[in-house]
Each structure stands twice: as structure tokens, then as C-alpha cells.
Amino acid sequence: EVQLLESGGGLVQPGGSLRLSCVASGLTFSGYAFSWVRQAPGKGLEWVSAIFDTDGTTWYADSVRGRFTISRDNSKNTLFLQMNSLRAGDTALYYCAKDRPSGGFGPWGQGTLVTVSS
Amino acid sequence: DIQMTQSPSSLSTSVGDRVTITCQASQDIGDYLLWYQQKPGKAPNLLIYHASNLETGVPSRFSGSGSGTQFTFTISSLQPEDIATYYCQQYGNIPYTFGLGTKLEIK
């Protein structure tokens, strides 16, 4: 069974940084693309970033480009999201999710909560 | 970016009802359309991919249709466990974008 487990969330002041991690198990990690998707409290889903498996190409939503960096360590089955210059609008539950070859995301982790507040 | 307009935003329904949710894309996305179910406190769960293909293990009362810019998601006979929020998502272009969701409630 594929499982994803996020960590690294917490309370941070505006302008601060956090690094999220997502450890995957039950799959050949290097063979898949992964994404980060976030959900602000009581709001809908927003795709944040993706990293491909074949060449490590990365993609970002306009709202985070230049501030967030997605990366992966295939030797440790781990996905990362480095978040800098955090804003109140970045407050959300951050999910990592495996990209499915036929489209969409699944499975998802349980999420890690990021709160940006002074 | 492709905008996904989902309606209605909420729906008051009864067990056994036929439920229909629509999603309109701001440009042609072919059949690159997904439907997710999200229950409170849980991660989303993929139900339908390629607009009309049922994910393995998903009950047949769920279905999807459409192509281009107009898509429909249907629950043929609502069950109590279907009470959730449903999202469409396009994956024809990056950035991937979601509809704002449809929250189903029991009358």
C-alpha cells in the first residue's frame, strides 16, 4: 500500500521560512511525479507545485513562484517544499500527492498545517 | 490559466436523490477532467478521471460525462456516505486548477 506522510508544518511569522517533507512508502519513489496541493481553512483546493520523475522538471503556481522550491531525494523516498517569504495567504493545510499516470492525484498524505501569523 | 467554474456551490439533497454537478472550463481541455470527493478532515479521493472513467473501487452510482469545456458529474441515487464536498480539476494544462467545490448537505 502506498503511503505518504507529510511533516514540517507549524506557526511562522510573515516573511519567515518553512521546509515541508513528505516521506513515501510502498512504491518505487523515483518512478513517479509528485505534487503539493494546499487548502486554506474552510476553502477549496489549490495546486501549488509539481516535480516530474523523468527529468526532475518543476512547475509552480503563480502565487508561489519565486518563493517556494520543490525538490526530491529519491534515495530517501522524500519530497520537499521549501517555502520562503511566507505570507498570511499561505496559511493552509499542505498535502503531498502522487501524480497518477492516467491523470489526477492519488494517494494523498494526511496534510501538514502551515500557519503564517504574527 | 484555465478557470474552472463549478456549480452549484452547495446542494441540499435527500437520500435517493439524483445529484448533478457541472463544471465549465474557460478553454477547451478535451477530456482532461477529474472529479474528487472530500469528506471533512480527510484528503480528497479521486473518483473519476478522463472525464468519464470510474476509478477502481468507486461505486457505479457515480458517473461523469462531457468534453471540451462542459462537464457533468452525477450521483444516480445519493447514499448517506456520499455527503461530502466534490471538486472538479483540469489537468490539460499547468497550472492544474480546481473548481471551488460543491458541498452536499442532507435536507
PDB file of C-alpha atoms in Angstrom:
ATOM      1  CA  GLU A   1       0.000   0.000   0.000  1.00  0.00           C
ATOM      2  CA  VAL A   2       1.316   3.405  -0.969  1.00  0.00           C
ATOM      3  CA  GLN A   3       1.513   5.840   1.929  1.00  0.00           C
ATOM      4  CA  LEU A   4       2.576   9.465   2.065  1.00  0.00           C
ATOM      5  CA  LEU A   5       3.431  11.198   5.334  1.00  0.00           C
ATOM      6  CA  GLU A   6       3.956  14.938   5.493  1.00  0.00           C
ATOM      7  CA  SER A   7       5.751  16.867   8.229  1.00  0.00           C
ATOM      8  CA  GLY A   8       7.324  20.232   8.844  1.00  0.00           C
ATOM      9  CA  GLY A   9       4.287  22.446   9.226  1.00  0.00           C
ATOM     10  CA  GLY A  10       3.859  24.925  12.042  1.00  0.00           C
ATOM     11  CA  LEU A  11       3.395  28.537  13.042  1.00  0.00           C
ATOM     12  CA  VAL A  12       5.687  31.033  11.339  1.00  0.00           C
ATOM     13  CA  GLN A  13       5.783  34.806  11.171  1.00  0.00           C
ATOM     14  CA  PRO A  14       5.193  36.655   7.915  1.00  0.00           C
ATOM     15  CA  GLY A  15       8.411  36.724   5.931  1.00  0.00           C
ATOM     16  CA  GLY A  16       9.639  33.530   7.541  1.00  0.00           C
ATOM     17  CA  SER A  17      10.508  30.159   6.064  1.00  0.00           C
ATOM     18  CA  LEU A  18       9.482  26.536   6.493  1.00  0.00           C
ATOM     19  CA  ARG A  19      10.538  23.310   4.845  1.00  0.00           C
ATOM     20  CA  LEU A  20       7.904  20.637   4.375  1.00  0.00           C
ATOM     21  CA  SER A  21       8.790  16.987   3.891  1.00  0.00           C
ATOM     22  CA  CYS A  22       6.772  14.086   2.532  1.00  0.00           C
ATOM     23  CA  VAL A  23       8.060  10.550   3.002  1.00  0.00           C
ATOM     24  CA  ALA A  24       6.648   7.944   0.645  1.00  0.00           C
ATOM     25  CA  SER A  25       6.467   4.210   1.167  1.00  0.00           C
ATOM     26  CA  GLY A  26       5.109   1.266  -0.746  1.00  0.00           C
ATOM     27  CA  LEU A  27       6.254   2.406  -4.173  1.00  0.00           C
ATOM     28  CA  THR A  28       9.303   2.981  -6.355  1.00  0.00           C
ATOM     29  CA  PHE A  29       9.526   6.660  -5.476  1.00  0.00           C
ATOM     30  CA  SER A  30      11.826   7.631  -8.328  1.00  0.00           C
ATOM     31  CA  GLY A  31       9.306   6.426 -10.883  1.00  0.00           C
ATOM     32  CA  TYR A  32       6.597   8.952 -10.153  1.00  0.00           C
ATOM     33  CA  ALA A  33       5.868  12.636 -10.300  1.00  0.00           C
ATOM     34  CA  PHE A  34       4.567  14.320  -7.163  1.00  0.00           C
ATOM     35  CA  SER A  35       2.681  17.490  -6.350  1.00  0.00           C
ATOM     36  CA  TRP A  36       1.922  19.720  -3.413  1.00  0.00           C
ATOM     37  CA  VAL A  37      -1.690  20.859  -3.089  1.00  0.00           C
ATOM     38  CA  ARG A  38      -2.911  23.198  -0.370  1.00  0.00           C
ATOM     39  CA  GLN A  39      -6.230  24.008   1.206  1.00  0.00           C
ATOM     40  CA  ALA A  40      -6.790  27.172   3.203  1.00  0.00           C
ATOM     41  CA  PRO A  41      -9.085  26.744   6.228  1.00  0.00           C
ATOM     42  CA  GLY A  42     -12.653  26.279   5.042  1.00  0.00           C
ATOM     43  CA  LYS A  43     -11.656  26.833   1.426  1.00  0.00           C
ATOM     44  CA  GLY A  44     -11.090  24.806  -1.728  1.00  0.00           C
ATOM     45  CA  LEU A  45      -8.077  23.072  -3.206  1.00  0.00           C
ATOM     46  CA  GLU A  46      -5.157  24.872  -4.835  1.00  0.00           C
ATOM     47  CA  TRP A  47      -2.386  23.103  -6.717  1.00  0.00           C
ATOM     48  CA  VAL A  48       0.958  24.576  -5.619  1.00  0.00           C
ATOM     49  CA  SER A  49       3.824  22.768  -7.319  1.00  0.00           C
ATOM     50  CA  ALA A  50       4.864  19.594  -9.122  1.00  0.00           C
ATOM     51  CA  ILE A  51       8.089  17.767  -9.812  1.00  0.00           C
ATOM     52  CA  PHE A  52       8.369  15.224 -12.578  1.00  0.00           C
ATOM     53  CA  ASP A  53      10.058  11.866 -12.271  1.00  0.00           C
ATOM     54  CA  THR A  54      11.789  11.654 -15.646  1.00  0.00           C
ATOM     55  CA  ASP A  55      13.939  14.752 -15.578  1.00  0.00           C
ATOM     56  CA  GLY A  56      13.071  16.484 -12.328  1.00  0.00           C
ATOM     57  CA  THR A  57      11.303  19.327 -14.123  1.00  0.00           C
ATOM     58  CA  THR A  58       9.485  21.565 -11.677  1.00  0.00           C
ATOM     59  CA  TRP A  59       6.315  23.612 -12.020  1.00  0.00           C
ATOM     60  CA  TYR A  60       4.756  26.247  -9.783  1.00  0.00           C
ATOM     61  CA  ALA A  61       1.543  28.135  -9.326  1.00  0.00           C
ATOM     62  CA  ASP A  62       1.924  31.850  -9.983  1.00  0.00           C
ATOM     63  CA  SER A  63       1.040  32.531  -6.345  1.00  0.00           C
ATOM     64  CA  VAL A  64       4.200  30.810  -5.073  1.00  0.00           C
ATOM     65  CA  ARG A  65       6.679  31.044  -7.953  1.00  0.00           C
ATOM     66  CA  GLY A  66       9.928  32.621  -6.800  1.00  0.00           C
ATOM     67  CA  ARG A  67       9.181  31.931  -3.127  1.00  0.00           C
ATOM     68  CA  PHE A  68       8.669  28.155  -2.981  1.00  0.00           C
ATOM     69  CA  THR A  69      11.006  25.432  -4.239  1.00  0.00           C
ATOM     70  CA  ILE A  70      10.013  21.816  -4.741  1.00  0.00           C
ATOM     71  CA  SER A  71      12.657  19.110  -4.695  1.00  0.00           C
ATOM     72  CA  ARG A  72      13.034  15.400  -4.158  1.00  0.00           C
ATOM     73  CA  ASP A  73      15.575  12.962  -2.744  1.00  0.00           C
ATOM     74  CA  ASN A  74      14.968   9.668  -4.476  1.00  0.00           C
ATOM     75  CA  SER A  75      17.468   7.902  -2.223  1.00  0.00           C
ATOM     76  CA  LYS A  76      15.311   8.780   0.785  1.00  0.00           C
ATOM     77  CA  ASN A  77      11.879   8.483  -0.875  1.00  0.00           C
ATOM     78  CA  THR A  78      11.241  12.049   0.193  1.00  0.00           C
ATOM     79  CA  LEU A  79       9.601  15.075  -1.398  1.00  0.00           C
ATOM     80  CA  PHE A  80      10.296  18.581  -0.113  1.00  0.00           C
ATOM     81  CA  LEU A  81       8.759  22.022  -0.328  1.00  0.00           C
ATOM     82  CA  GLN A  82      10.974  24.905   0.755  1.00  0.00           C
ATOM     83  CA  MET A  83       8.758  27.879   1.490  1.00  0.00           C
ATOM     84  CA  ASN A  84      10.346  31.331   1.842  1.00  0.00           C
ATOM     85  CA  SER A  85       8.907  34.821   2.248  1.00  0.00           C
ATOM     86  CA  LEU A  86       5.741  33.363   3.696  1.00  0.00           C
ATOM     87  CA  ARG A  87       2.571  35.436   3.723  1.00  0.00           C
ATOM     88  CA  ALA A  88      -0.704  35.218   5.608  1.00  0.00           C
ATOM     89  CA  GLY A  89      -2.304  33.965   2.394  1.00  0.00           C
ATOM     90  CA  ASP A  90      -0.052  30.895   2.501  1.00  0.00           C
ATOM     91  CA  THR A  91      -1.849  29.641   5.605  1.00  0.00           C
ATOM     92  CA  ALA A  92      -3.243  26.254   4.661  1.00  0.00           C
ATOM     93  CA  LEU A  93      -3.130  22.511   5.063  1.00  0.00           C
ATOM     94  CA  TYR A  94      -0.454  21.319   2.665  1.00  0.00           C
ATOM     95  CA  TYR A  95      -0.917  17.916   1.082  1.00  0.00           C
ATOM     96  CA  CYS A  96       1.607  15.968  -0.918  1.00  0.00           C
ATOM     97  CA  ALA A  97       0.129  13.722  -3.550  1.00  0.00           C
ATOM     98  CA  LYS A  98       1.399  11.252  -6.086  1.00  0.00           C
ATOM     99  CA  ASP A  99       0.663  12.129  -9.686  1.00  0.00           C
ATOM    100  CA  ARG A 100      -1.170   9.305 -11.431  1.00  0.00           C
ATOM    101  CA  PRO A 101      -0.062   8.361 -14.954  1.00  0.00           C
ATOM    102  CA  SER A 102      -3.714   8.393 -16.071  1.00  0.00           C
ATOM    103  CA  GLY A 103      -4.226  11.797 -14.532  1.00  0.00           C
ATOM    104  CA  GLY A 104      -5.032  13.282 -11.197  1.00  0.00           C
ATOM    105  CA  PHE A 105      -3.569  12.821  -7.783  1.00  0.00           C
ATOM    106  CA  GLY A 106      -3.646   9.806  -5.531  1.00  0.00           C
ATOM    107  CA  PRO A 107      -2.920   8.758  -2.962  1.00  0.00           C
ATOM    108  CA  TRP A 108      -2.630  11.869  -0.820  1.00  0.00           C
ATOM    109  CA  GLY A 109      -0.952  12.339   2.521  1.00  0.00           C
ATOM    110  CA  GLN A 110      -2.867  13.464   5.585  1.00  0.00           C
ATOM    111  CA  GLY A 111      -1.559  17.019   5.247  1.00  0.00           C
ATOM    112  CA  THR A 112       0.588  19.300   7.372  1.00  0.00           C
ATOM    113  CA  LEU A 113      -0.750  22.629   8.617  1.00  0.00           C
ATOM    114  CA  VAL A 114       1.144  25.836   7.923  1.00  0.00           C
ATOM    115  CA  THR A 115       0.013  28.948   9.771  1.00  0.00           C
ATOM    116  CA  VAL A 116       1.549  32.303   8.891  1.00  0.00           C
ATOM    117  CA  SER A 117       0.766  34.847  11.549  1.00  0.00           C
ATOM    118  CA  SER A 118       2.435  37.393  13.784  1.00  0.00           C
TER     119      SER A 118
ATOM    120  CA  ASP B   1      -4.559  29.863 -16.512  1.00  0.00           C
ATOM    121  CA  ILE B   2      -7.676  27.773 -17.115  1.00  0.00           C
ATOM    122  CA  GLN B   3     -10.555  28.757 -14.871  1.00  0.00           C
ATOM    123  CA  MET B   4     -12.933  26.040 -13.688  1.00  0.00           C
ATOM    124  CA  THR B   5     -16.453  27.232 -12.897  1.00  0.00           C
ATOM    125  CA  GLN B   6     -18.276  24.670 -10.784  1.00  0.00           C
ATOM    126  CA  SER B   7     -21.934  24.826  -9.839  1.00  0.00           C
ATOM    127  CA  PRO B   8     -23.785  24.779  -7.630  1.00  0.00           C
ATOM    128  CA  SER B   9     -21.585  25.716  -4.686  1.00  0.00           C
ATOM    129  CA  SER B  10     -23.896  23.842  -2.350  1.00  0.00           C
ATOM    130  CA  LEU B  11     -26.806  21.476  -2.712  1.00  0.00           C
ATOM    131  CA  SER B  12     -29.406  20.342  -0.211  1.00  0.00           C
ATOM    132  CA  THR B  13     -30.357  16.811  -1.086  1.00  0.00           C
ATOM    133  CA  SER B  14     -32.140  13.717   0.176  1.00  0.00           C
ATOM    134  CA  VAL B  15     -31.079  10.085   0.245  1.00  0.00           C
ATOM    135  CA  GLY B  16     -32.076   8.508  -3.050  1.00  0.00           C
ATOM    136  CA  ASP B  17     -31.949  11.765  -4.997  1.00  0.00           C
ATOM    137  CA  ARG B  18     -30.187  12.110  -8.328  1.00  0.00           C
ATOM    138  CA  VAL B  19     -27.455  14.708  -7.912  1.00  0.00           C
ATOM    139  CA  THR B  20     -25.867  16.607 -10.790  1.00  0.00           C
ATOM    140  CA  ILE B  21     -22.878  18.950 -10.591  1.00  0.00           C
ATOM    141  CA  THR B  22     -21.489  20.870 -13.534  1.00  0.00           C
ATOM    142  CA  CYS B  23     -18.049  22.190 -14.281  1.00  0.00           C
ATOM    143  CA  GLN B  24     -17.179  24.598 -17.086  1.00  0.00           C
ATOM    144  CA  ALA B  25     -13.620  25.179 -18.260  1.00  0.00           C
ATOM    145  CA  SER B  26     -12.563  28.582 -19.581  1.00  0.00           C
ATOM    146  CA  GLN B  27     -10.965  26.889 -22.597  1.00  0.00           C
ATOM    147  CA  ASP B  28     -11.005  23.513 -24.307  1.00  0.00           C
ATOM    148  CA  ILE B  29      -9.409  20.846 -22.114  1.00  0.00           C
ATOM    149  CA  GLY B  30     -10.505  17.811 -24.124  1.00  0.00           C
ATOM    150  CA  ASP B  31     -11.328  15.128 -21.583  1.00  0.00           C
ATOM    151  CA  TYR B  32      -8.615  16.080 -19.074  1.00  0.00           C
ATOM    152  CA  LEU B  33     -11.113  16.467 -16.277  1.00  0.00           C
ATOM    153  CA  LEU B  34     -11.170  14.818 -12.870  1.00  0.00           C
ATOM    154  CA  TRP B  35     -13.706  14.600 -10.054  1.00  0.00           C
ATOM    155  CA  TYR B  36     -12.747  14.234  -6.387  1.00  0.00           C
ATOM    156  CA  GLN B  37     -14.734  13.630  -3.226  1.00  0.00           C
ATOM    157  CA  GLN B  38     -13.569  15.180   0.033  1.00  0.00           C
ATOM    158  CA  LYS B  39     -15.070  14.344   3.415  1.00  0.00           C
ATOM    159  CA  PRO B  40     -14.464  16.582   6.445  1.00  0.00           C
ATOM    160  CA  GLY B  41     -10.994  16.192   7.904  1.00  0.00           C
ATOM    161  CA  LYS B  42      -9.876  13.903   5.088  1.00  0.00           C
ATOM    162  CA  ALA B  43      -7.771  14.257   1.977  1.00  0.00           C
ATOM    163  CA  PRO B  44      -9.572  14.294  -1.378  1.00  0.00           C
ATOM    164  CA  ASN B  45     -10.270  10.974  -3.048  1.00  0.00           C
ATOM    165  CA  LEU B  46     -10.219  10.602  -6.823  1.00  0.00           C
ATOM    166  CA  LEU B  47     -13.491   9.275  -8.232  1.00  0.00           C
ATOM    167  CA  ILE B  48     -13.350   9.912 -11.989  1.00  0.00           C
ATOM    168  CA  TYR B  49     -10.527  10.569 -14.455  1.00  0.00           C
ATOM    169  CA  HIS B  50     -10.541  11.417 -18.162  1.00  0.00           C
ATOM    170  CA  ALA B  51     -13.973  12.981 -17.586  1.00  0.00           C
ATOM    171  CA  SER B  52     -15.880   9.700 -17.530  1.00  0.00           C
ATOM    172  CA  ASN B  53     -13.650   6.876 -16.300  1.00  0.00           C
ATOM    173  CA  LEU B  54     -14.529   5.475 -12.899  1.00  0.00           C
ATOM    174  CA  GLU B  55     -11.584   4.918 -10.596  1.00  0.00           C
ATOM    175  CA  THR B  56     -11.192   1.331  -9.380  1.00  0.00           C
ATOM    176  CA  GLY B  57     -13.400   0.608  -6.403  1.00  0.00           C
ATOM    177  CA  VAL B  58     -15.686   3.592  -6.873  1.00  0.00           C
ATOM    178  CA  PRO B  59     -19.401   2.659  -6.815  1.00  0.00           C
ATOM    179  CA  SER B  60     -21.195   2.694 -10.150  1.00  0.00           C
ATOM    180  CA  ARG B  61     -23.744   5.239  -8.913  1.00  0.00           C
ATOM    181  CA  PHE B  62     -21.046   7.833  -9.636  1.00  0.00           C
ATOM    182  CA  SER B  63     -20.541   8.900 -13.242  1.00  0.00           C
ATOM    183  CA  GLY B  64     -19.048  11.684 -15.298  1.00  0.00           C
ATOM    184  CA  SER B  65     -19.509  12.999 -18.794  1.00  0.00           C
ATOM    185  CA  GLY B  66     -18.515  15.805 -21.091  1.00  0.00           C
ATOM    186  CA  SER B  67     -15.618  17.070 -23.135  1.00  0.00           C
ATOM    187  CA  GLY B  68     -14.171  20.331 -24.303  1.00  0.00           C
ATOM    188  CA  THR B  69     -15.460  22.909 -21.853  1.00  0.00           C
ATOM    189  CA  GLN B  70     -18.628  21.426 -20.366  1.00  0.00           C
ATOM    190  CA  PHE B  71     -18.623  18.572 -17.873  1.00  0.00           C
ATOM    191  CA  THR B  72     -21.155  16.878 -15.628  1.00  0.00           C
ATOM    192  CA  PHE B  73     -20.808  14.727 -12.538  1.00  0.00           C
ATOM    193  CA  THR B  74     -23.775  12.635 -11.424  1.00  0.00           C
ATOM    194  CA  ILE B  75     -24.687  10.535  -8.428  1.00  0.00           C
ATOM    195  CA  SER B  76     -27.610   8.412  -9.600  1.00  0.00           C
ATOM    196  CA  SER B  77     -29.041   7.702  -6.143  1.00  0.00           C
ATOM    197  CA  LEU B  78     -27.482   9.564  -3.234  1.00  0.00           C
ATOM    198  CA  GLN B  79     -26.391   7.464  -0.277  1.00  0.00           C
ATOM    199  CA  PRO B  80     -25.705   8.812   3.231  1.00  0.00           C
ATOM    200  CA  GLU B  81     -21.982   8.149   2.843  1.00  0.00           C
ATOM    201  CA  ASP B  82     -21.884  10.410  -0.234  1.00  0.00           C
ATOM    202  CA  ILE B  83     -22.320  13.549   1.860  1.00  0.00           C
ATOM    203  CA  ALA B  84     -19.110  15.411   1.111  1.00  0.00           C
ATOM    204  CA  THR B  85     -17.666  18.210  -0.967  1.00  0.00           C
ATOM    205  CA  TYR B  86     -16.941  17.440  -4.611  1.00  0.00           C
ATOM    206  CA  TYR B  87     -14.304  19.146  -6.751  1.00  0.00           C
ATOM    207  CA  CYS B  88     -13.564  19.133 -10.439  1.00  0.00           C
ATOM    208  CA  GLN B  89      -9.989  19.623 -11.624  1.00  0.00           C
ATOM    209  CA  GLN B  90      -8.464  20.092 -15.057  1.00  0.00           C
ATOM    210  CA  TYR B  91      -5.122  18.539 -15.886  1.00  0.00           C
ATOM    211  CA  GLY B  92      -4.848  19.526 -19.515  1.00  0.00           C
ATOM    212  CA  ASN B  93      -2.616  22.490 -18.733  1.00  0.00           C
ATOM    213  CA  ILE B  94      -0.277  23.502 -15.947  1.00  0.00           C
ATOM    214  CA  PRO B  95      -1.131  25.166 -13.620  1.00  0.00           C
ATOM    215  CA  TYR B  96      -3.626  22.481 -12.726  1.00  0.00           C
ATOM    216  CA  THR B  97      -6.769  24.173 -11.488  1.00  0.00           C
ATOM    217  CA  PHE B  98      -9.743  23.130  -9.390  1.00  0.00           C
ATOM    218  CA  GLY B  99     -13.337  24.223  -9.234  1.00  0.00           C
ATOM    219  CA  LEU B 100     -14.424  25.867  -5.995  1.00  0.00           C
ATOM    220  CA  GLY B 101     -16.300  22.790  -4.880  1.00  0.00           C
ATOM    221  CA  THR B 102     -19.878  21.646  -4.335  1.00  0.00           C
ATOM    222  CA  LYS B 103     -20.907  20.858  -0.785  1.00  0.00           C
ATOM    223  CA  LEU B 104     -23.703  18.321  -0.476  1.00  0.00           C
ATOM    224  CA  GLU B 105     -25.959  18.559   2.545  1.00  0.00           C
ATOM    225  CA  ILE B 106     -28.879  16.470   3.708  1.00  0.00           C
ATOM    226  CA  LYS B 107     -32.291  18.184   3.781  1.00  0.00           C
TER     227      LYS B 107
END
